[in-house]
C-alpha cells in the first residue's frame, strides 16, 4: 500500500488517520457520557416525580455504557495497557451493581404506579 485512502502518501495518511481517530474518540466519549448525564438527571427527577419511565432511561442506557467499557477493556488488554483495562473492569463491575440498584428502584416505582 503506497497511499492512504487512495489519495494521501502513507506518511501523511497516518497523520490524517491519527487526527480523525482522536476526534472520533472524543465524540464517542462525549456521546457516551452525554447519554449518562441525561440518564442521571432523569434518575434524580424520578425521586421527586415518582415516574418509572424516568428511571427506565438509566436502566436502558446502561447497556450502551457497558458496551463502551467492554470495548475499553478489550482495547486495554490488546494494547498491553493493563492498568487502564483493570480500571475500566472495576468501573464496569461498579456500574453493574448500580444498574441492579436502579432496576430495583424502577420496579418499586412501577409497583406504585400499578397501585394507583
GROMACS .gro file of N, CA and C in nm:
model
  348
    1UNK      N    1   0.085  -0.116   0.000
    1UNK     CA    2   0.000   0.000   0.000
    1UNK      C    3   0.090   0.123   0.000
    2UNK      N    4   0.074   0.206  -0.098
    2UNK     CA    5   0.155   0.326  -0.112
    2UNK      C    6   0.080   0.453  -0.072
    3UNK      N    7  -0.051   0.450  -0.078
    3UNK     CA    8  -0.132   0.568  -0.048
    3UNK      C    9  -0.238   0.533   0.055
    4UNK      N   10  -0.269   0.630   0.139
    4UNK     CA   11  -0.376   0.614   0.238
    4UNK      C   12  -0.504   0.671   0.177
    5UNK      N   13  -0.610   0.595   0.182
    5UNK     CA   14  -0.739   0.637   0.124
    5UNK      C   15  -0.726   0.667  -0.024
    6UNK      N   16  -0.631   0.604  -0.089
    6UNK     CA   17  -0.604   0.617  -0.233
    6UNK      C   18  -0.561   0.757  -0.275
    7UNK      N   19  -0.534   0.847  -0.179
    7UNK     CA   20  -0.502   0.984  -0.213
    7UNK      C   21  -0.372   1.031  -0.148
    8UNK      N   22  -0.363   1.015  -0.019
    8UNK     CA   23  -0.250   1.071   0.057
    8UNK      C   24  -0.131   0.976   0.059
    9UNK      N   25  -0.011   1.033   0.054
    9UNK     CA   26   0.106   0.948   0.078
    9UNK      C   27   0.093   0.883   0.217
   10UNK      N   28   0.144   0.765   0.232
   10UNK     CA   29   0.126   0.688   0.355
   10UNK      C   30   0.165   0.768   0.479
   11UNK      N   31   0.275   0.839   0.473
   11UNK     CA   32   0.322   0.917   0.588
   11UNK      C   33   0.217   1.017   0.633
   12UNK      N   34   0.162   1.096   0.540
   12UNK     CA   35   0.063   1.198   0.574
   12UNK      C   36  -0.074   1.136   0.601
   13UNK      N   37  -0.096   1.021   0.544
   13UNK     CA   38  -0.220   0.949   0.574
   13UNK      C   39  -0.226   0.906   0.719
   14UNK      N   40  -0.110   0.871   0.775
   14UNK     CA   41  -0.106   0.832   0.916
   14UNK      C   42  -0.140   0.951   1.006
   15UNK      N   43  -0.092   1.068   0.969
   15UNK     CA   44  -0.127   1.188   1.044
   15UNK      C   45  -0.277   1.212   1.036
   16UNK      N   46  -0.331   1.202   0.916
   16UNK     CA   47  -0.475   1.220   0.895
   16UNK      C   48  -0.555   1.119   0.978
   17UNK      N   49  -0.516   0.992   0.972
   17UNK     CA   50  -0.587   0.888   1.047
   17UNK      C   51  -0.580   0.911   1.197
   18UNK      N   52  -0.464   0.953   1.246
   18UNK     CA   53  -0.449   0.976   1.389
   18UNK      C   54  -0.539   1.090   1.436
   19UNK      N   55  -0.542   1.199   1.359
   19UNK     CA   56  -0.626   1.314   1.396
   19UNK      C   57  -0.775   1.275   1.392
   20UNK      N   58  -0.815   1.206   1.286
   20UNK     CA   59  -0.955   1.163   1.275
   20UNK      C   60  -0.992   1.068   1.389
   21UNK      N   61  -0.902   0.977   1.423
   21UNK     CA   62  -0.928   0.882   1.530
   21UNK      C   63  -0.940   0.953   1.665
   22UNK      N   64  -0.859   1.054   1.688
   22UNK     CA   65  -0.870   1.132   1.811
   22UNK      C   66  -1.006   1.201   1.816
   23UNK      N   67  -1.046   1.263   1.707
   23UNK     CA   68  -1.176   1.331   1.702
   23UNK      C   69  -1.290   1.233   1.726
   24UNK      N   70  -1.284   1.117   1.661
   24UNK     CA   71  -1.388   1.017   1.680
   24UNK      C   72  -1.391   0.966   1.825
   25UNK      N   73  -1.274   0.950   1.885
   25UNK     CA   74  -1.267   0.907   2.024
   25UNK      C   75  -1.330   1.007   2.117
   26UNK      N   76  -1.303   1.135   2.095
   26UNK     CA   77  -1.361   1.240   2.179
   26UNK      C   78  -1.512   1.245   2.160
   27UNK      N   79  -1.557   1.238   2.034
   27UNK     CA   80  -1.701   1.240   2.007
   27UNK      C   81  -1.768   1.119   2.071
   28UNK      N   82  -1.706   1.003   2.057
   28UNK     CA   83  -1.762   0.882   2.118
   28UNK      C   84  -1.771   0.893   2.269
   29UNK      N   85  -1.667   0.945   2.329
   29UNK     CA   86  -1.664   0.962   2.474
   29UNK      C   87  -1.772   1.062   2.517
   30UNK      N   88  -1.782   1.173   2.446
   30UNK     CA   89  -1.883   1.272   2.479
   30UNK      C   90  -2.023   1.216   2.462
   31UNK      N   91  -2.043   1.135   2.359
   31UNK     CA   92  -2.175   1.076   2.337
   31UNK      C   93  -2.212   0.982   2.451
   32UNK      N   94  -2.119   0.897   2.489
   32UNK     CA   95  -2.147   0.802   2.598
   32UNK      C   96  -2.175   0.876   2.728
   33UNK      N   97  -2.091   0.973   2.762
   33UNK     CA   98  -2.109   1.044   2.888
   33UNK      C   99  -2.222   1.145   2.881
   34UNK      N  100  -2.255   1.194   2.761
   34UNK     CA  101  -2.371   1.281   2.745
   34UNK      C  102  -2.499   1.205   2.774
   35UNK      N  103  -2.507   1.083   2.721
   35UNK     CA  104  -2.624   0.998   2.748
   35UNK      C  105  -2.630   0.965   2.897
   36UNK      N  106  -2.517   0.937   2.957
   36UNK     CA  107  -2.512   0.908   3.101
   36UNK      C  108  -2.560   1.028   3.182
   37UNK      N  109  -2.517   1.146   3.146
   37UNK     CA  110  -2.559   1.267   3.217
   37UNK      C  111  -2.710   1.283   3.213
   38UNK      N  112  -2.768   1.266   3.095
   38UNK     CA  113  -2.914   1.277   3.081
   38UNK      C  114  -2.983   1.170   3.165
   39UNK      N  115  -2.932   1.047   3.160
   39UNK     CA  116  -2.991   0.937   3.237
   39UNK      C  117  -2.985   0.966   3.387
   40UNK      N  118  -2.874   1.020   3.435
   40UNK     CA  119  -2.860   1.051   3.577
   40UNK      C  120  -2.953   1.164   3.619
   41UNK      N  121  -2.966   1.264   3.534
   41UNK     CA  122  -3.058   1.374   3.565
   41UNK      C  123  -3.203   1.323   3.571
   42UNK      N  124  -3.241   1.238   3.478
   42UNK     CA  125  -3.376   1.181   3.482
   42UNK      C  126  -3.395   1.092   3.604
   43UNK      N  127  -3.291   1.023   3.645
   43UNK     CA  128  -3.299   0.940   3.765
   43UNK      C  129  -3.322   1.027   3.888
   44UNK      N  130  -3.253   1.139   3.897
   44UNK     CA  131  -3.273   1.232   4.009
   44UNK      C  132  -3.416   1.286   4.008
   45UNK      N  133  -3.465   1.322   3.890
   45UNK     CA  134  -3.602   1.374   3.879
   45UNK      C  135  -3.702   1.266   3.920
   46UNK      N  136  -3.671   1.139   3.893
   46UNK     CA  137  -3.763   1.030   3.928
   46UNK      C  138  -3.784   1.019   4.079
   47UNK      N  139  -3.690   1.069   4.157
   47UNK     CA  140  -3.705   1.065   4.303
   47UNK      C  141  -3.825   1.149   4.346
   48UNK      N  142  -3.840   1.266   4.285
   48UNK     CA  143  -3.949   1.355   4.321
   48UNK      C  144  -4.074   1.330   4.238
   49UNK      N  145  -4.058   1.300   4.110
   49UNK     CA  146  -4.173   1.282   4.023
   49UNK      C  147  -4.239   1.145   4.042
   50UNK      N  148  -4.165   1.048   4.094
   50UNK     CA  149  -4.215   0.913   4.117
   50UNK      C  150  -4.269   0.850   3.989
   51UNK      N  151  -4.196   0.868   3.879
   51UNK     CA  152  -4.234   0.811   3.749
   51UNK      C  153  -4.131   0.706   3.708
   52UNK      N  154  -4.178   0.585   3.682
   52UNK     CA  155  -4.086   0.477   3.647
   52UNK      C  156  -4.018   0.501   3.512
   53UNK      N  157  -4.085   0.571   3.422
   53UNK     CA  158  -4.027   0.596   3.289
   53UNK      C  159  -3.895   0.674   3.300
   54UNK      N  160  -3.886   0.762   3.398
   54UNK     CA  161  -3.764   0.839   3.416
   54UNK      C  162  -3.648   0.750   3.459
   55UNK      N  163  -3.674   0.655   3.546
   55UNK     CA  164  -3.570   0.562   3.592
   55UNK      C  165  -3.536   0.460   3.483
   56UNK      N  166  -3.634   0.429   3.398
   56UNK     CA  167  -3.611   0.330   3.293
   56UNK      C  168  -3.502   0.375   3.196
   57UNK      N  169  -3.492   0.504   3.171
   57UNK     CA  170  -3.391   0.555   3.077
   57UNK      C  171  -3.251   0.516   3.125
   58UNK      N  172  -3.226   0.525   3.256
   58UNK     CA  173  -3.096   0.484   3.311
   58UNK      C  174  -3.076   0.334   3.293
   59UNK      N  175  -3.179   0.257   3.323
   59UNK     CA  176  -3.170   0.111   3.310
   59UNK      C  177  -3.137   0.074   3.166
   60UNK      N  178  -3.203   0.137   3.071
   60UNK     CA  179  -3.183   0.105   2.930
   60UNK      C  180  -3.047   0.151   2.879
   61UNK      N  181  -3.008   0.272   2.912
   61UNK     CA  182  -2.883   0.327   2.858
   61UNK      C  183  -2.759   0.267   2.922
   62UNK      N  184  -2.775   0.198   3.031
   62UNK     CA  185  -2.660   0.132   3.095
   62UNK      C  186  -2.595   0.031   3.001
   63UNK      N  187  -2.675  -0.029   2.915
   63UNK     CA  188  -2.619  -0.128   2.822
   63UNK      C  189  -2.521  -0.062   2.725
   64UNK      N  190  -2.549   0.061   2.686
   64UNK     CA  191  -2.457   0.134   2.599
   64UNK      C  192  -2.326   0.158   2.673
   65UNK      N  193  -2.338   0.198   2.798
   65UNK     CA  194  -2.219   0.221   2.881
   65UNK      C  195  -2.137   0.095   2.897
   66UNK      N  196  -2.203  -0.016   2.921
   66UNK     CA  197  -2.132  -0.143   2.939
   66UNK      C  198  -2.058  -0.180   2.812
   67UNK      N  199  -2.122  -0.160   2.698
   67UNK     CA  200  -2.055  -0.191   2.571
   67UNK      C  201  -1.930  -0.106   2.555
   68UNK      N  202  -1.939   0.021   2.594
   68UNK     CA  203  -1.824   0.111   2.587
   68UNK      C  204  -1.712   0.062   2.678
   69UNK      N  205  -1.746   0.023   2.801
   69UNK     CA  206  -1.643  -0.024   2.895
   69UNK      C  207  -1.582  -0.156   2.849
   70UNK      N  208  -1.663  -0.245   2.795
   70UNK     CA  209  -1.610  -0.372   2.744
   70UNK      C  210  -1.513  -0.345   2.629
   71UNK      N  211  -1.549  -0.250   2.543
   71UNK     CA  212  -1.460  -0.210   2.434
   71UNK      C  213  -1.328  -0.156   2.491
   72UNK      N  214  -1.337  -0.069   2.592
   72UNK     CA  215  -1.215  -0.011   2.651
   72UNK      C  216  -1.130  -0.117   2.720
   73UNK      N  217  -1.194  -0.214   2.784
   73UNK     CA  218  -1.121  -0.323   2.849
   73UNK      C  219  -1.047  -0.406   2.744
   74UNK      N  220  -1.117  -0.443   2.638
   74UNK     CA  221  -1.055  -0.521   2.531
   74UNK      C  222  -0.941  -0.444   2.466
   75UNK      N  223  -0.964  -0.317   2.443
   75UNK     CA  224  -0.860  -0.233   2.383
   75UNK      C  225  -0.738  -0.225   2.475
   76UNK      N  226  -0.762  -0.210   2.605
   76UNK     CA  227  -0.652  -0.202   2.700
   76UNK      C  228  -0.569  -0.328   2.705
   77UNK      N  229  -0.637  -0.443   2.713
   77UNK     CA  230  -0.562  -0.569   2.716
   77UNK      C  231  -0.493  -0.596   2.584
   78UNK      N  232  -0.557  -0.560   2.474
   78UNK     CA  233  -0.499  -0.582   2.341
   78UNK      C  234  -0.373  -0.497   2.320
   79UNK      N  235  -0.371  -0.377   2.376
   79UNK     CA  236  -0.257  -0.286   2.357
   79UNK      C  237  -0.163  -0.285   2.478
   80UNK      N  238  -0.172  -0.387   2.562
   80UNK     CA  239  -0.085  -0.402   2.679
   80UNK      C  240  -0.097  -0.284   2.775
   81UNK      N  241  -0.213  -0.224   2.783
   81UNK     CA  242  -0.239  -0.118   2.881
   81UNK      C  243  -0.321  -0.180   2.994
   82UNK      N  244  -0.254  -0.266   3.068
   82UNK     CA  245  -0.320  -0.349   3.169
   82UNK      C  246  -0.386  -0.264   3.277
   83UNK      N  247  -0.318  -0.161   3.325
   83UNK     CA  248  -0.373  -0.078   3.433
   83UNK      C  249  -0.504  -0.012   3.387
   84UNK      N  250  -0.503   0.043   3.267
   84UNK     CA  251  -0.625   0.106   3.215
   84UNK      C  252  -0.738   0.004   3.201
   85UNK      N  253  -0.705  -0.114   3.152
   85UNK     CA  254  -0.805  -0.220   3.135
   85UNK      C  255  -0.863  -0.262   3.270
   86UNK      N  256  -0.779  -0.275   3.370
   86UNK     CA  257  -0.826  -0.315   3.503
   86UNK      C  258  -0.913  -0.205   3.564
   87UNK      N  259  -0.875  -0.080   3.546
   87UNK     CA  260  -0.957   0.031   3.596
   87UNK      C  261  -1.095   0.028   3.531
   88UNK      N  262  -1.101   0.008   3.400
   88UNK     CA  263  -1.230   0.000   3.333
   88UNK      C  264  -1.309  -0.123   3.376
   89UNK      N  265  -1.241  -0.231   3.406
   89UNK     CA  266  -1.310  -0.350   3.455
   89UNK      C  267  -1.373  -0.322   3.591
   90UNK      N  268  -1.302  -0.256   3.679
   90UNK     CA  269  -1.356  -0.220   3.811
   90UNK      C  270  -1.477  -0.127   3.795
   91UNK      N  271  -1.464  -0.029   3.707
   91UNK     CA  272  -1.576   0.063   3.683
   91UNK      C  273  -1.696  -0.014   3.627
   92UNK      N  274  -1.670  -0.108   3.538
   92UNK     CA  275  -1.778  -0.189   3.482
   92UNK      C  276  -1.852  -0.266   3.591
   93UNK      N  277  -1.777  -0.325   3.682
   93UNK     CA  278  -1.838  -0.401   3.792
   93UNK      C  279  -1.923  -0.309   3.879
   94UNK      N  280  -1.872  -0.192   3.909
   94UNK     CA  281  -1.947  -0.095   3.991
   94UNK      C  282  -2.074  -0.053   3.919
   95UNK      N  283  -2.066  -0.027   3.787
   95UNK     CA  284  -2.185   0.017   3.714
   95UNK      C  285  -2.289  -0.094   3.703
   96UNK      N  286  -2.244  -0.218   3.701
   96UNK     CA  287  -2.341  -0.329   3.702
   96UNK      C  288  -2.414  -0.331   3.835
   97UNK      N  289  -2.344  -0.311   3.945
   97UNK     CA  290  -2.411  -0.302   4.076
   97UNK      C  291  -2.509  -0.184   4.078
   98UNK      N  292  -2.468  -0.069   4.027
   98UNK     CA  293  -2.557   0.047   4.021
   98UNK      C  294  -2.682   0.014   3.939
   99UNK      N  295  -2.663  -0.060   3.830
   99UNK     CA  296  -2.776  -0.098   3.747
   99UNK      C  297  -2.878  -0.179   3.827
  100UNK      N  298  -2.831  -0.274   3.906
  100UNK     CA  299  -2.923  -0.354   3.988
  100UNK      C  300  -2.997  -0.266   4.088
  101UNK      N  301  -2.929  -0.168   4.145
  101UNK     CA  302  -2.994  -0.075   4.238
  101UNK      C  303  -3.102   0.006   4.167
  102UNK      N  304  -3.068   0.062   4.052
  102UNK     CA  305  -3.164   0.144   3.978
  102UNK      C  306  -3.279   0.058   3.926
  103UNK      N  307  -3.252  -0.064   3.886
  103UNK     CA  308  -3.357  -0.155   3.842
  103UNK      C  309  -3.455  -0.181   3.955
  104UNK      N  310  -3.404  -0.198   4.076
  104UNK     CA  311  -3.492  -0.219   4.192
  104UNK      C  312  -3.579  -0.096   4.214
  105UNK      N  313  -3.521   0.023   4.202
  105UNK     CA  314  -3.595   0.148   4.216
  105UNK      C  315  -3.703   0.156   4.107
  106UNK      N  316  -3.665   0.121   3.986
  106UNK     CA  317  -3.760   0.123   3.874
  106UNK      C  318  -3.879   0.030   3.902
  107UNK      N  319  -3.851  -0.091   3.949
  107UNK     CA  320  -3.958  -0.187   3.978
  107UNK      C  321  -4.046  -0.138   4.094
  108UNK      N  322  -3.984  -0.073   4.192
  108UNK     CA  323  -4.061  -0.017   4.303
  108UNK      C  324  -4.156   0.092   4.252
  109UNK      N  325  -4.106   0.179   4.167
  109UNK     CA  326  -4.191   0.284   4.109
  109UNK      C  327  -4.301   0.223   4.023
  110UNK      N  328  -4.267   0.119   3.948
  110UNK     CA  329  -4.365   0.052   3.862
  110UNK      C  330  -4.478  -0.007   3.947
  111UNK      N  331  -4.442  -0.067   4.062
  111UNK     CA  332  -4.545  -0.122   4.153
  111UNK      C  333  -4.633  -0.011   4.209
  112UNK      N  334  -4.573   0.103   4.246
  112UNK     CA  335  -4.653   0.214   4.298
  112UNK      C  336  -4.748   0.268   4.192
  113UNK      N  337  -4.703   0.274   4.068
  113UNK     CA  338  -4.789   0.321   3.959
  113UNK      C  339  -4.903   0.224   3.934
  114UNK      N  340  -4.878   0.095   3.950
  114UNK     CA  341  -4.982  -0.006   3.929
  114UNK      C  342  -5.089   0.003   4.038
  115UNK      N  343  -5.050   0.042   4.160
  115UNK     CA  344  -5.144   0.056   4.271
  115UNK      C  345  -5.238   0.173   4.249
  116UNK      N  346  -5.188   0.278   4.184
  116UNK     CA  347  -5.269   0.399   4.164
  116UNK      C  348  -5.358   0.385   4.048
   0.00000   0.00000   0.00000
